[in-house]
Short mmCIF file of C-alpha atoms in Angstrom, two decimals:
data_model
loop_
_atom_site.label_atom_id
_atom_site.label_comp_id
_atom_site.label_asym_id
_atom_site.label_seq_id
_atom_site.Cartn_x
_atom_site.Cartn_y
_atom_site.Cartn_z
CA MET A 1 0.00 0.00 0.00
CA ILE A 2 1.11 3.53 -0.73
CA TRP A 3 0.22 6.44 1.52
CA ALA A 4 -0.23 9.85 -0.09
CA HIS A 5 -1.17 13.35 1.00
CA SER A 6 -4.63 14.80 0.60
CA PRO A 7 -4.70 17.78 -1.79
CA GLU A 8 -7.58 19.46 0.05
CA GLY A 9 -6.07 20.62 3.31
CA ALA A 10 -7.95 22.10 6.22
CA THR A 11 -10.77 24.61 6.02
CA ALA A 12 -11.05 27.98 7.66
CA LYS A 13 -13.42 28.18 10.57
CA ALA A 14 -16.99 28.40 9.33
CA ALA A 15 -19.64 30.70 10.77
CA PRO A 16 -21.31 29.28 13.89
CA ARG A 17 -24.57 27.41 13.30
CA ARG A 18 -27.53 28.04 15.54
CA ALA A 19 -28.17 25.09 17.77
CA ASP A 20 -31.93 25.49 17.56
CA MET A 21 -33.99 25.83 14.43
CA PRO A 22 -36.48 28.66 14.78
CA ASP A 23 -40.17 27.91 15.03
CA VAL A 24 -41.33 28.29 11.46
CA ARG A 25 -44.94 29.08 12.24
CA GLY A 26 -46.56 32.38 13.03
CA ALA A 27 -45.86 36.03 12.51
CA SER A 28 -43.20 35.97 15.19
CA LEU A 29 -40.85 34.54 12.61
CA ALA A 30 -39.39 36.87 10.03
CA ILE A 31 -38.01 35.25 6.93
CA GLY A 32 -35.61 37.01 4.60
CA LEU A 33 -35.90 36.68 0.84
CA PHE A 34 -32.43 37.21 -0.58
CA ASP A 35 -32.40 38.05 -4.27
CA ASN A 36 -29.01 37.42 -5.87
CA ARG A 37 -30.07 39.56 -8.89
CA LYS A 38 -30.07 36.79 -11.43
CA ALA A 39 -32.81 37.23 -13.97
CA ASN A 40 -35.53 35.16 -12.30
CA ALA A 41 -34.41 34.97 -8.69
CA ALA A 42 -36.92 37.55 -7.41
CA ARG A 43 -39.81 35.81 -9.16
CA LEU A 44 -38.89 32.49 -7.60
CA LEU A 45 -38.49 34.01 -4.15
CA GLU A 46 -41.76 35.94 -4.31
CA ASP A 47 -43.70 32.80 -5.23
CA ILE A 48 -42.13 30.86 -2.37
CA GLY A 49 -42.61 33.80 -0.01
CA ALA A 50 -46.30 34.04 -0.88
CA MET A 51 -46.75 30.36 -0.07
CA LEU A 52 -44.99 30.76 3.28
CA VAL A 53 -47.18 33.72 4.22
CA GLU A 54 -50.33 31.83 3.27
CA ARG A 55 -49.44 28.54 4.95
CA LEU A 56 -47.41 29.66 7.96
CA GLY A 57 -48.27 33.32 8.47
CA VAL A 58 -44.67 34.46 8.58
CA ARG A 59 -43.40 38.00 7.94
CA LEU A 60 -41.17 38.61 4.95
CA LEU A 61 -38.22 40.97 4.62
CA ARG A 62 -36.51 41.44 1.30
CA TYR A 63 -32.80 41.82 0.58
CA SER A 64 -30.70 41.95 -2.54
CA LYS A 65 -27.15 42.41 -3.77
CA PRO A 66 -26.10 45.13 -6.23
CA ASN A 67 -25.45 42.50 -8.87
CA ALA A 68 -25.26 38.75 -9.29
CA SER A 69 -21.51 38.35 -9.52
CA HIS A 70 -20.33 39.75 -6.22
CA PRO A 71 -20.63 38.10 -2.82
CA ALA A 72 -22.91 39.76 -0.28
CA GLU A 73 -21.16 42.40 1.79
CA THR A 74 -20.46 41.55 5.41
CA GLU A 75 -22.67 44.44 6.55
CA LEU A 76 -25.62 42.99 4.67
CA LEU A 77 -25.05 39.52 6.11
CA ASP A 78 -24.86 41.01 9.62
CA ARG A 79 -28.08 42.96 9.04
CA MET A 80 -29.91 39.86 7.89
CA ALA A 81 -28.64 37.96 10.93
CA GLN A 82 -30.09 40.68 13.15
CA GLU A 83 -33.43 41.08 11.43
CA VAL A 84 -34.60 37.62 10.44
CA GLY A 85 -34.50 34.08 11.76
CA LEU A 86 -34.19 32.40 8.41
CA VAL A 87 -33.03 33.48 4.94
CA LEU A 88 -34.08 31.98 1.65
CA ALA A 89 -31.55 32.59 -1.11
CA ALA A 90 -32.31 32.03 -4.75
CA SER A 91 -30.04 31.89 -7.75
CA SER A 92 -32.11 31.49 -10.85
CA ASP A 93 -31.24 31.90 -14.52
CA MET B 1 -9.99 2.17 2.36
CA ASP B 2 -7.42 2.88 5.02
CA GLU B 3 -7.22 6.63 5.37
CA ASP B 4 -6.98 9.50 7.75
CA ARG B 5 -8.02 13.11 7.36
CA ASP B 6 -4.75 14.14 5.89
CA GLY B 7 -4.05 11.41 3.44
CA PHE B 8 -5.21 8.45 1.42
CA THR B 9 -3.91 5.08 0.40
CA LEU B 10 -3.45 3.39 -2.93
CA GLU B 11 -2.99 -0.23 -3.86
CA SER B 12 -0.30 0.87 -6.29
CA GLU B 13 0.66 3.66 -8.63
CA GLU B 14 -0.70 1.81 -11.62
CA PRO B 15 -2.85 4.22 -13.67
CA ASP B 16 -6.04 2.24 -13.04
CA ASP B 17 -5.55 2.34 -9.26
CA VAL B 18 -4.79 6.04 -9.25
CA ARG B 19 -7.78 6.83 -11.46
CA ARG B 20 -10.08 4.79 -9.23
CA VAL B 21 -9.00 6.58 -6.05
CA LEU B 22 -9.30 10.01 -7.64
CA ALA B 23 -12.76 9.19 -8.96
CA GLU B 24 -13.92 7.93 -5.58
CA ARG B 25 -12.92 11.19 -3.96
CA GLY B 26 -13.95 13.54 -6.72
CA TRP B 27 -10.40 14.77 -7.18
CA GLY B 28 -8.31 15.63 -10.19
CA ASP B 29 -8.93 17.14 -13.60
CA GLY B 30 -9.31 13.82 -15.41
CA LEU B 31 -5.67 13.57 -16.47
CA PRO B 32 -2.99 11.39 -14.85
CA ILE B 33 -1.35 12.87 -11.77
CA VAL B 34 1.87 12.50 -9.87
CA VAL B 35 0.94 10.74 -6.63
CA PRO B 36 1.93 13.03 -3.73
CA THR B 37 3.67 10.46 -1.57
CA LYS B 38 5.33 11.45 1.66
CA ALA B 39 8.83 11.15 0.19
CA ARG B 40 7.94 13.15 -2.90
CA LEU B 41 6.38 15.94 -0.88
CA GLU B 42 9.31 16.15 1.50
CA ALA B 43 11.70 16.42 -1.43
CA PHE B 44 9.47 18.98 -3.14
CA LEU B 45 9.23 21.16 -0.02
CA VAL B 46 12.99 21.16 0.45
CA ALA B 47 13.78 21.82 -3.20
CA SER B 48 11.16 24.55 -3.60
CA GLY B 49 11.94 26.41 -0.41
CA ALA B 50 8.27 26.33 0.56
CA ARG B 51 7.32 27.22 4.13
CA PRO B 52 4.74 24.49 4.77
CA GLU B 53 2.68 26.24 7.43
CA ALA B 54 2.61 29.67 5.79
CA LEU B 55 -0.91 30.63 4.76
CA ILE B 56 -1.19 32.06 1.25
CA GLY B 57 -4.95 32.63 1.28
CA VAL B 58 -8.36 31.10 1.80
CA VAL B 59 -10.07 29.62 -1.25
CA PRO B 60 -13.88 29.73 -1.47
CA PRO B 61 -16.41 28.25 -1.50
CA ARG B 62 -14.92 25.43 0.56
CA LEU B 63 -12.90 28.03 2.46
CA GLY B 64 -9.89 25.80 2.14
CA ARG B 65 -6.72 27.10 3.76
CA ALA B 66 -4.19 27.41 0.95
CA THR B 67 -1.04 26.86 2.97
CA GLU B 68 2.20 26.51 1.10
CA ARG B 69 2.11 22.85 2.04
CA VAL B 70 -1.23 22.08 0.42
CA VAL B 71 -0.43 24.24 -2.59
CA ALA B 72 2.82 22.30 -2.94
CA ILE B 73 0.85 19.03 -2.85
CA ASN B 74 -1.31 20.26 -5.72
CA ALA B 75 1.69 21.54 -7.66
CA LEU B 76 3.34 18.17 -7.19
CA MET B 77 0.20 16.39 -8.42
CA ALA B 78 0.17 18.67 -11.47
CA GLY B 79 3.69 17.60 -12.39
CA CYS B 80 5.22 20.92 -11.46
CA PRO B 81 8.98 20.93 -10.90
CA PRO B 82 9.81 22.40 -7.48
CA GLU B 83 11.67 25.40 -8.89
CA LEU B 84 8.35 26.61 -10.33
CA PHE B 85 6.64 26.61 -6.94
CA PRO B 86 7.25 30.33 -6.28
CA VAL B 87 5.31 31.11 -9.47
CA VAL B 88 2.39 28.96 -8.32
CA ARG B 89 2.52 30.49 -4.83
CA THR B 90 2.47 34.02 -6.24
CA ALA B 91 -0.43 33.18 -8.55
CA VAL B 92 -2.43 31.72 -5.64
CA GLN B 93 -1.66 34.82 -3.60
CA ALA B 94 -2.90 36.97 -6.49
CA MET B 95 -6.13 35.04 -7.00
CA CYS B 96 -6.98 35.33 -3.29
CA ARG B 97 -6.84 39.14 -3.42
CA PRO B 98 -10.32 40.67 -2.90
CA GLU B 99 -10.35 42.47 -6.24
CA ALA B 100 -10.10 39.13 -8.06
CA ASN B 101 -13.53 38.18 -6.62
CA LEU B 102 -12.65 34.53 -6.20
CA ALA B 103 -15.98 33.62 -4.57
CA GLY B 104 -17.76 34.77 -7.71
CA VAL B 105 -15.27 33.07 -10.00
CA GLN B 106 -15.61 29.74 -8.20
CA SER B 107 -19.39 29.59 -8.29
CA THR B 108 -20.39 31.40 -11.48
CA THR B 109 -22.19 29.87 -14.43
CA GLY B 110 -19.63 31.66 -16.62
CA PRO B 111 -16.71 29.88 -18.33
CA VAL B 112 -13.93 31.45 -16.30
CA ALA B 113 -10.30 30.31 -16.12
CA PRO B 114 -7.25 31.68 -14.34
CA LEU B 115 -4.74 33.03 -16.83
CA VAL B 116 -1.22 33.19 -15.40
CA ILE B 117 1.25 35.50 -17.10
CA VAL B 118 4.92 35.31 -16.13
CA HIS B 119 7.13 38.35 -16.67
CA GLY B 120 10.81 39.20 -16.44
CA GLU B 121 14.02 37.29 -16.06
CA ALA B 122 12.25 34.25 -14.60
CA VAL B 123 10.67 33.53 -17.98
CA GLU B 124 13.84 32.22 -19.57
CA ARG B 125 15.47 30.97 -16.39
CA LEU B 126 12.50 28.79 -15.43
CA GLY B 127 11.74 27.61 -18.94
CA PHE B 128 8.46 29.38 -19.73
CA ASN B 129 7.58 29.68 -23.38
CA ALA B 130 6.91 33.32 -24.25
CA GLY B 131 7.33 32.77 -27.97
CA GLN B 132 5.85 30.54 -30.66
CA GLY B 133 2.73 28.85 -29.31
CA THR B 134 2.84 30.47 -25.87
CA PHE B 135 -0.82 29.61 -25.18
CA GLY B 136 -0.38 26.06 -26.43
CA PRO B 137 1.07 22.76 -25.24
CA GLY B 138 4.61 21.49 -25.15
CA TRP B 139 6.33 23.36 -22.32
CA VAL B 140 6.51 21.92 -18.84
CA ALA B 141 6.53 25.29 -17.08
CA ASN B 142 3.48 26.73 -18.85
CA ALA B 143 1.55 23.47 -18.66
CA THR B 144 2.17 22.55 -15.05
CA VAL B 145 1.85 26.00 -13.48
CA GLY B 146 -1.51 26.49 -15.15
CA ARG B 147 -2.63 23.03 -14.12
CA ALA B 148 -1.47 23.52 -10.53
CA LEU B 149 -3.75 26.55 -10.21
CA ARG B 150 -6.71 24.54 -11.45
CA LEU B 151 -6.05 21.76 -8.96
CA VAL B 152 -5.86 24.27 -6.12
CA LEU B 153 -9.21 25.72 -7.18
CA MET B 154 -10.75 22.24 -7.34
CA HIS B 155 -9.24 20.64 -4.25
CA VAL B 156 -8.63 23.47 -1.80
CA GLY B 157 -11.52 25.58 -3.06
CA GLY B 158 -13.90 22.70 -3.71
CA ALA B 159 -14.91 23.88 -7.18
CA ARG B 160 -16.22 20.87 -9.01
CA ALA B 161 -18.61 21.39 -11.91
CA GLY B 162 -22.20 20.65 -11.00
CA ARG B 163 -21.60 20.89 -7.26
CA SER B 164 -20.20 24.23 -6.18
CA SER B 165 -18.92 25.36 -9.58
CA MET B 166 -21.98 26.10 -11.68
CA THR B 167 -20.06 26.78 -14.88
CA THR B 168 -22.49 25.98 -17.67
CA GLN B 169 -19.97 24.82 -20.26
CA GLY B 170 -16.55 25.52 -18.85
CA GLN B 171 -13.69 26.14 -21.26
CA PRO B 172 -10.46 24.40 -22.26
CA GLY B 173 -8.41 27.00 -20.40
CA GLN B 174 -9.73 25.53 -17.18
CA TYR B 175 -7.22 22.70 -17.58
CA GLY B 176 -4.48 25.27 -17.25
CA LEU B 177 -3.64 28.58 -18.89
CA CYS B 178 -0.19 30.03 -18.46
CA ILE B 179 1.76 32.22 -20.85
CA ALA B 180 4.79 34.47 -20.58
CA GLU B 181 5.46 38.02 -21.71
CA ASN B 182 7.84 38.15 -24.65
CA LEU B 183 9.89 41.07 -23.44
CA PRO B 184 12.66 40.90 -26.09
CA ALA B 185 9.92 41.34 -28.73
CA THR B 186 8.13 44.12 -26.84
CA PRO B 187 8.61 47.60 -28.28
CA TRP B 188 7.57 49.23 -25.01
CA GLU B 189 8.49 48.88 -21.35
CA SER B 190 7.53 45.60 -19.67
CA TYR B 191 3.94 45.09 -18.62
CA PRO B 192 4.69 45.09 -14.84
CA THR B 193 6.82 48.22 -15.20
CA SER B 194 3.91 49.95 -16.93
CA LEU B 195 1.85 49.24 -13.80
CA GLY B 196 4.54 50.46 -11.44
CA VAL B 197 5.55 46.97 -10.31
CA ASP B 198 9.31 47.23 -10.01
CA ALA B 199 10.72 43.73 -9.81
CA ALA B 200 13.08 41.52 -11.77
CA SER B 201 10.21 39.08 -12.32
CA ALA B 202 6.49 39.22 -11.72
CA VAL B 203 3.32 37.19 -12.08
CA THR B 204 -0.07 38.38 -13.33
CA LEU B 205 -3.26 36.51 -12.56
CA PHE B 206 -6.38 37.27 -14.58
CA PHE B 207 -9.71 35.45 -14.52
CA CYS B 208 -10.74 35.33 -18.15
CA GLU B 209 -13.21 34.03 -20.67
CA SER B 210 -11.98 31.92 -23.58
CA LEU B 211 -9.45 33.76 -25.68
CA HIS B 212 -10.39 35.10 -29.10
CA ASN B 213 -7.94 35.02 -31.98
CA ALA B 214 -7.53 38.36 -33.76
CA GLN B 215 -5.65 37.80 -37.00
CA ASP B 216 -4.66 40.58 -39.34
CA HIS B 217 -2.37 39.53 -42.16
CA THR B 218 -2.84 42.45 -44.48
CA SER B 219 -2.71 45.74 -42.62
CA THR B 220 0.36 47.88 -43.08
CA VAL B 221 -0.73 50.74 -40.83
CA PRO B 222 -1.78 50.73 -37.17
CA ARG B 223 -5.45 51.46 -37.70
CA GLY B 224 -5.94 48.18 -39.56
CA VAL B 225 -4.46 46.04 -36.82
CA LEU B 226 -6.08 48.07 -34.05
CA ARG B 227 -9.52 48.01 -35.64
CA THR B 228 -9.24 44.25 -35.96
CA LEU B 229 -8.37 44.01 -32.28
CA ALA B 230 -11.20 46.41 -31.39
CA SER B 231 -13.72 44.39 -33.39
CA MET B 232 -12.88 41.27 -31.40
CA ALA B 233 -13.00 43.12 -28.07
CA ALA B 234 -16.46 44.57 -28.71
CA ALA B 235 -18.62 41.49 -28.16
CA PRO B 236 -22.20 41.87 -26.90
CA GLY B 237 -22.21 38.26 -25.75
CA SER B 238 -19.29 38.73 -23.39
CA ASN B 239 -20.01 39.00 -19.69
CA ALA B 240 -17.25 41.60 -19.52
CA THR B 241 -19.13 44.03 -21.76
CA TYR B 242 -21.68 44.63 -19.03
CA ALA B 243 -19.34 44.84 -16.02
CA CYS B 244 -17.70 48.11 -15.05
CA GLU B 245 -14.87 46.22 -13.34
CA ALA B 246 -13.96 44.28 -16.47
CA GLU B 247 -10.58 44.37 -18.13
CA CYS B 248 -9.54 43.23 -21.57
CA PHE B 249 -6.09 41.75 -22.10
CA VAL B 250 -4.77 42.44 -25.56
CA VAL B 251 -1.98 39.95 -26.09
CA MET B 252 -0.31 41.29 -29.19
CA CYS B 253 1.93 39.15 -31.32
CA PRO B 254 5.37 40.68 -31.88
CA GLU B 255 4.64 41.60 -35.50
CA HIS B 256 1.43 43.49 -34.69
CA ALA B 257 3.15 45.28 -31.80
CA ARG B 258 6.13 46.19 -33.96
CA LEU B 259 3.88 47.55 -36.71
CA VAL B 260 2.02 49.94 -34.42
CA ALA B 261 5.16 50.93 -32.49
CA ASP B 262 7.04 51.66 -35.70
CA HIS B 263 4.30 54.16 -36.52
CA GLY B 264 4.84 55.91 -33.22
CA PHE B 265 2.14 54.28 -31.13
CA SER B 266 2.97 53.94 -27.46
CA ARG B 267 1.18 51.44 -25.24
CA ARG B 268 -0.97 54.36 -24.10
CA ASP B 269 -1.87 55.21 -27.69
CA VAL B 270 -3.01 51.65 -28.26
CA GLN B 271 -5.16 51.80 -25.13
CA LEU B 272 -6.75 55.08 -26.19
CA TYR B 273 -7.43 53.87 -29.71
CA LEU B 274 -9.10 50.71 -28.46
CA TYR B 275 -11.14 52.64 -25.91
CA GLU B 276 -12.50 54.83 -28.67
CA HIS B 277 -13.12 52.06 -31.19
CA ALA B 278 -14.08 48.96 -29.19
CA ARG B 279 -17.61 50.15 -28.66
CA LEU B 280 -21.16 48.96 -29.23
CA PRO B 281 -24.35 50.95 -29.85
CA ARG B 282 -26.64 51.35 -26.85
CA ALA B 283 -29.52 49.86 -28.85
CA ARG B 284 -27.52 46.69 -29.50
CA LEU B 285 -26.53 46.34 -25.85
CA ALA B 286 -30.15 46.66 -24.78
CA PHE B 287 -30.99 43.28 -26.28
CA GLY B 288 -29.80 39.93 -24.97
CA GLY B 289 -26.44 39.47 -23.30
CA CYS B 290 -26.69 40.79 -19.75
CA ALA B 291 -29.05 43.65 -20.64
CA GLY B 292 -30.52 44.98 -17.42
CA MET B 293 -27.99 43.13 -15.25
CA ASP B 294 -25.06 45.45 -15.89
CA SER B 295 -22.86 47.20 -13.35
CA TRP B 296 -22.07 50.19 -15.57
CA ARG B 297 -21.21 53.61 -14.24
CA PRO B 298 -24.12 56.05 -13.91
CA TRP B 299 -23.09 58.01 -16.99
CA MET B 300 -23.66 54.99 -19.19
CA HIS B 301 -27.31 54.98 -18.12
CA THR B 302 -27.88 58.72 -18.42
CA ASP B 303 -28.24 59.19 -22.15
CA ASP B 304 -31.01 57.45 -24.07
CA ASP B 305 -29.63 57.90 -27.59
CA PRO B 306 -29.90 54.39 -29.10
CA ASP B 307 -27.01 55.14 -31.46
CA GLN B 308 -24.63 56.21 -28.73
CA ARG B 309 -21.58 53.95 -28.81
CA LEU B 310 -20.64 52.72 -25.38
CA PRO B 311 -17.16 51.43 -24.45
CA VAL B 312 -16.70 47.81 -23.47
CA VAL B 313 -14.37 48.70 -20.59
CA ASP B 314 -14.65 51.46 -18.06
CA HIS B 315 -11.36 53.23 -18.76
CA PRO B 316 -8.53 53.09 -21.33
CA ASP B 317 -6.27 51.60 -18.65
CA ASP B 318 -8.54 48.56 -18.61
CA PHE B 319 -7.13 47.52 -21.96
CA ARG B 320 -4.11 45.60 -20.73
CA ILE B 321 -1.49 45.56 -23.45
CA LEU B 322 1.38 43.10 -23.60
CA VAL B 323 3.32 41.10 -26.17
CA ALA B 324 3.56 37.30 -26.33
CA GLY B 325 3.94 34.72 -29.05
CA GLY B 326 6.23 34.23 -31.99
CA ALA B 327 6.32 34.83 -35.73
CA GLY B 328 3.02 35.36 -37.51
CA LYS B 329 0.14 37.79 -37.41
CA HIS B 330 -2.21 36.41 -34.77
CA SER B 331 -2.92 38.34 -31.61
CA ALA B 332 -5.37 37.42 -28.87
CA ILE B 333 -8.18 39.25 -27.15
CA VAL B 334 -8.73 37.90 -23.67
CA THR B 335 -11.76 39.43 -22.01
CA SER B 336 -12.33 39.06 -18.33
CA TRP B 337 -15.03 36.99 -16.70
CA GLY B 338 -16.52 40.38 -15.84
CA PRO B 339 -16.57 41.55 -12.24
CA THR B 340 -12.94 40.76 -11.49
CA ARG B 341 -9.66 42.63 -11.65
CA SER B 342 -6.27 41.29 -12.65
CA VAL B 343 -3.49 41.24 -10.07
CA THR B 344 0.24 41.63 -10.80
CA LEU B 345 2.67 40.81 -8.01
CA PRO B 346 6.46 40.67 -7.80
CA LEU B 347 7.81 37.14 -8.02
CA GLU B 348 9.78 36.39 -4.89
CA GLY B 349 11.78 33.35 -3.90
CA ALA B 350 12.19 31.98 -7.41
#
């Protein structure tokens, strides 16, 4: 047998995960719709958001990036973390 | 399989065994690799002068830590001789700079590839081909440096098509794309010097679309050659046309460069000519492509004249002019993926 090195290496520390999943029912939960600015992302998110409002009664907050090709700014990610319990992201061509 | 987090085992180095292990783990670019055994890596680290624990950057989306050790493992797998490691290290450092937008590059649907350009005295000393066929196969340095970058993006960054890399078609340059500046055939100062990078050798990293050949066999005056180049740069289907951050590398063959220089054109003159002539009418840009998804400057939205001709880059400086290749009359237009900037760094430790 031959032993060889992995080409992947270690990963940087990821963002902490919440231990508890938020209760997904009722207006106490705010859900973020995060539009990545691809051509049909907003349409997809709005349809899903409408279903969530109808079935679960959640509140929706909307976010977007300036354009599709750049990552979200740290400030925006921090704001979403403060304002909503869950974020739905869509990338849709 | 007997393994631990930091390694893997093989029955043998027979091609079938190596292919099977790579396939099981989703590694490799589909071509044979050099197996990074313990002995080979130790020898590579010593010969290359790598500092194993030094962190070069973090590669998204996997957020892999690109230490010199893991980059060396990938360079070794790519068949890279150890003396080329400083070039690979500098290119990885460049691609991890924020302006390169590596997170976007690694996840886009676009066909983006890292183009490495080597400049200066290291070109000849390390065996890079800056002349005939510089973009093509046949030179160990060009082939393995380009391939090493791809393996780092795949293994450390986790970019595998259909999983985290959403590239719709990809492009052949994703196997490896490394050229060298042909300074002896350049009628102007070196490319890094033109940017203010003062070093004996340097490395440029540019995330690009597929290159476009721009041949002009008949022109005897600069405007012929430059209009040919401009016509290839002005492409409504290019992602770069709609991105204000985009750059366009104009890799001129020595004969085209000599023709324009002999008529008094400086590098700056070439940039200004292309900025004025590589344009598309507003009405054409309003259909298809990335119409409505652009990141243009406000002034490009202000006028509503459908015949207004808009530039394909934001500023004349964004035409990046350098000379590479050998005899013949074929230059190359290399447009950027779009929202990314090239990075040129001094080559150290080579």
